[in-house]
Each structure stands twice: as C-alpha cells, then as structure tokens.
Amino acid sequence: MDIVVGHHLRYDRSGYPDKARRNQVSILVDMVAIADSYDAITTLRCYQRPFTPRGAIARLREVAGTSLHPTLIEKFAVALGPYPVGSLVRLDNNEIGLVVKVDTTDPSLADIKILFDPSGQQLTDPYHLHLGHAQVRHIVAEVDPYSKGIDVTDYFD
C-alpha cells in the first residue's frame, strides 16, 4: 500500500497525497518514484519529447536529494549500465545500433541491434552484435533516435 499511496512523494517528502507525507514511508516508495520518473521522462508525451536513457539518468541526478533519493539514483544508474536498454548508440566504426540487452553481471557488456551501416544507410535487415570483452567494436556515443527518424520501440522483438 505504501507504494501505491506514496509513489508521488518526493524524497524531501513534499508532494502528494498529503496523508502519505505524515506517515513513515518505506524505502520501496523511493525506489518506485525513481523508476516512475525514469519511465515518465523516457516516454513520448503530447507535451514533451522523450529524454534518451542517458539523458534521463542525467535529469534524475539533477533532482537527487530533493525530489529523488540520491543513493538509490546512483544504484539505479549502475544497474542500467553506461548505455541502458533502449539507447541508440554509435560504434567506433560509425555503425549505429540499438542496445537491446545489457548483461546483468557486467553492464559494460551488451547486445546491439545494428540499424545503420558505417555510411549512415539504414539497414533493411538489422543484425545483432554482442559487445563483449573480446569484441573489437565499442560504443563511442549515444545518438538521439529522433535525429535518425526512428522510434526505437519498433526494433524490439
């Protein structure tokens, strides 16, 4: 019940509903508030363009300590990895791909669906690439999906 009632409470305990502000609040409320905020700012809304996953983490960090629990935000960011699932990324050979899976034990390891070749042409048949420790290709940057005219949700199986 704490989560349902209190997930719109801020870390500083402002927010709503007023009744929840007067009660002892479980740390689970703070955890859900972070996940709810991340989801809200990475989702297309009629009033806002979505943040990229890395941009969303940066935004969450901006409100750490007031709106959201600062320690839990850092743990959330570590769990998502440097390029969270849903990130469109540029590789060092100029290919562009979508992060579709991040290794839970080592977030630097990821499965990428390659969508654009090195010359910038969109592939008709995207292919999967596993970025492991022995892989010669590496992620060098995040790419804004809107700059490439794509909706990343179209590429998840």
Coordinates of C-alpha atoms in Angstrom, one line a residue:
M1 CA 0.0 0.0 0.0
D2 CA 2.9 2.4 0.7
I3 CA 4.0 2.3 -2.9
V4 CA 0.5 2.9 -4.3
V5 CA -0.2 5.7 -1.9
G6 CA 3.3 7.3 -1.8
H7 CA 4.9 6.9 -5.2
H8 CA 4.4 10.6 -6.0
L9 CA 6.0 11.8 -2.8
R10 CA 9.4 13.4 -3.2
Y11 CA 12.5 12.4 -1.3
D12 CA 12.1 15.6 0.8
R13 CA 8.6 14.4 1.5
S14 CA 6.8 17.2 -0.3
G15 CA 4.4 16.0 -3.0
Y16 CA 1.1 14.2 -2.7
P17 CA -1.1 12.9 -1.2
D18 CA -0.9 14.9 1.9
K19 CA -1.9 11.9 4.1
A20 CA 1.2 9.9 2.9
R21 CA 3.5 12.8 3.9
R22 CA 2.5 12.3 7.5
N23 CA 3.3 8.6 7.6
Q24 CA 6.6 6.7 7.9
V25 CA 7.5 5.9 4.3
S26 CA 9.1 2.7 3.1
I27 CA 12.3 2.9 1.0
L28 CA 10.3 1.0 -1.6
V29 CA 8.4 4.2 -2.2
D30 CA 11.7 6.0 -3.1
M31 CA 12.7 3.1 -5.4
V32 CA 9.4 3.2 -7.3
A33 CA 9.5 7.0 -7.5
I34 CA 12.8 6.7 -9.4
A35 CA 11.5 4.1 -11.8
D36 CA 8.3 6.0 -12.3
S37 CA 10.2 9.2 -13.0
Y38 CA 12.6 7.4 -15.4
D39 CA 9.6 5.9 -17.3
A40 CA 7.8 9.2 -17.5
I41 CA 10.7 11.2 -19.0
T42 CA 11.8 8.5 -21.4
T43 CA 8.3 8.1 -22.8
L44 CA 6.8 10.2 -25.6
R45 CA 4.1 12.5 -24.3
C46 CA 1.9 15.0 -26.1
Y47 CA 3.7 17.8 -24.1
Q48 CA 7.3 16.5 -24.3
R49 CA 9.8 14.8 -26.4
P50 CA 11.3 11.8 -24.5
F51 CA 14.7 12.0 -23.0
T52 CA 17.3 9.5 -24.2
P53 CA 18.2 6.9 -21.5
R54 CA 21.5 8.6 -20.6
G55 CA 19.8 12.0 -20.7
A56 CA 17.1 10.6 -18.3
I57 CA 19.8 9.5 -15.8
A58 CA 21.4 12.9 -16.0
R59 CA 18.0 14.5 -15.3
L60 CA 17.3 12.2 -12.4
R61 CA 20.7 13.2 -10.9
E62 CA 19.8 16.9 -11.2
V63 CA 16.9 16.3 -8.8
A64 CA 18.7 14.0 -6.4
G65 CA 18.3 15.0 -2.8
T66 CA 15.1 16.9 -3.3
S67 CA 12.8 15.0 -5.5
L68 CA 14.5 11.6 -5.6
H69 CA 16.7 9.6 -3.2
P70 CA 20.3 10.3 -4.2
T71 CA 21.9 7.0 -3.2
L72 CA 19.1 5.0 -4.9
I73 CA 19.5 7.0 -8.1
E74 CA 23.2 6.1 -8.3
K75 CA 22.4 2.4 -7.7
F76 CA 19.7 2.6 -10.4
A77 CA 22.2 4.2 -12.9
V78 CA 24.8 1.4 -12.1
A79 CA 22.1 -1.3 -12.7
L80 CA 21.1 0.2 -16.0
G81 CA 24.7 0.4 -17.2
P82 CA 26.5 3.0 -19.2
Y83 CA 24.2 2.6 -22.1
P84 CA 20.8 1.3 -20.9
V85 CA 18.4 -0.9 -23.0
G86 CA 16.7 1.4 -25.5
S87 CA 19.8 3.6 -26.1
L88 CA 20.6 4.3 -29.7
V89 CA 24.4 4.2 -29.9
R90 CA 27.2 5.0 -32.4
L91 CA 30.0 2.4 -32.6
D92 CA 33.7 3.3 -33.3
N93 CA 33.3 2.1 -36.9
N94 CA 30.4 4.6 -37.3
E95 CA 27.6 1.9 -37.3
I96 CA 24.5 2.9 -35.3
G97 CA 22.7 0.3 -33.3
L98 CA 20.1 -0.1 -30.5
V99 CA 21.0 -1.6 -27.2
V100 CA 18.6 -4.5 -26.7
K101 CA 20.1 -6.3 -23.8
V102 CA 22.6 -5.4 -21.1
D103 CA 24.5 -8.1 -19.1
T104 CA 23.2 -8.1 -15.5
T105 CA 26.5 -9.1 -14.1
D106 CA 28.6 -6.7 -16.2
P107 CA 26.6 -3.7 -17.6
S108 CA 29.5 -2.9 -20.0
L109 CA 28.6 -6.0 -22.0
A110 CA 25.6 -5.5 -24.3
D111 CA 23.7 -6.9 -27.3
I112 CA 23.3 -4.4 -30.0
K113 CA 20.9 -4.5 -33.0
I114 CA 22.8 -2.7 -35.8
L115 CA 20.3 -0.5 -37.7
F116 CA 22.7 1.8 -39.8
D117 CA 25.8 0.9 -41.7
P118 CA 29.0 2.9 -41.4
S119 CA 28.0 5.2 -44.2
G120 CA 24.7 6.1 -42.4
Q121 CA 22.4 4.0 -44.6
Q122 CA 19.6 2.3 -42.7
L123 CA 19.7 -1.4 -43.0
T124 CA 16.7 -3.3 -44.3
D125 CA 17.8 -6.3 -42.3
P126 CA 19.3 -5.2 -39.0
Y127 CA 21.6 -7.7 -37.4
H128 CA 22.7 -8.5 -33.8
L129 CA 26.1 -7.9 -32.4
H130 CA 27.3 -8.9 -28.9
L131 CA 29.7 -6.4 -27.4
G132 CA 31.9 -8.5 -25.2
H133 CA 35.4 -8.0 -23.7
A134 CA 37.0 -9.6 -26.9
Q135 CA 34.9 -7.5 -29.3
V136 CA 36.9 -5.1 -31.4
R137 CA 34.0 -2.6 -31.8
H138 CA 33.0 -0.3 -29.0
I139 CA 30.3 2.2 -28.2
V140 CA 31.6 5.8 -28.6
A141 CA 28.4 7.9 -28.2
E142 CA 24.7 8.0 -27.7
V143 CA 22.6 9.0 -30.7
D144 CA 19.2 10.8 -30.4
P145 CA 16.7 8.5 -32.2
Y146 CA 14.7 11.5 -33.5
S147 CA 17.8 12.7 -35.3
K148 CA 17.7 9.4 -37.3
G149 CA 13.9 9.5 -37.7
I150 CA 13.2 6.2 -35.9
D151 CA 11.2 5.0 -33.0
V152 CA 13.3 2.6 -31.0
T153 CA 10.3 0.6 -29.9
D154 CA 9.8 -0.6 -33.5
Y155 CA 13.0 -2.6 -33.2
F156 CA 12.3 -4.7 -30.1
D157 CA 11.3 -8.3 -30.9

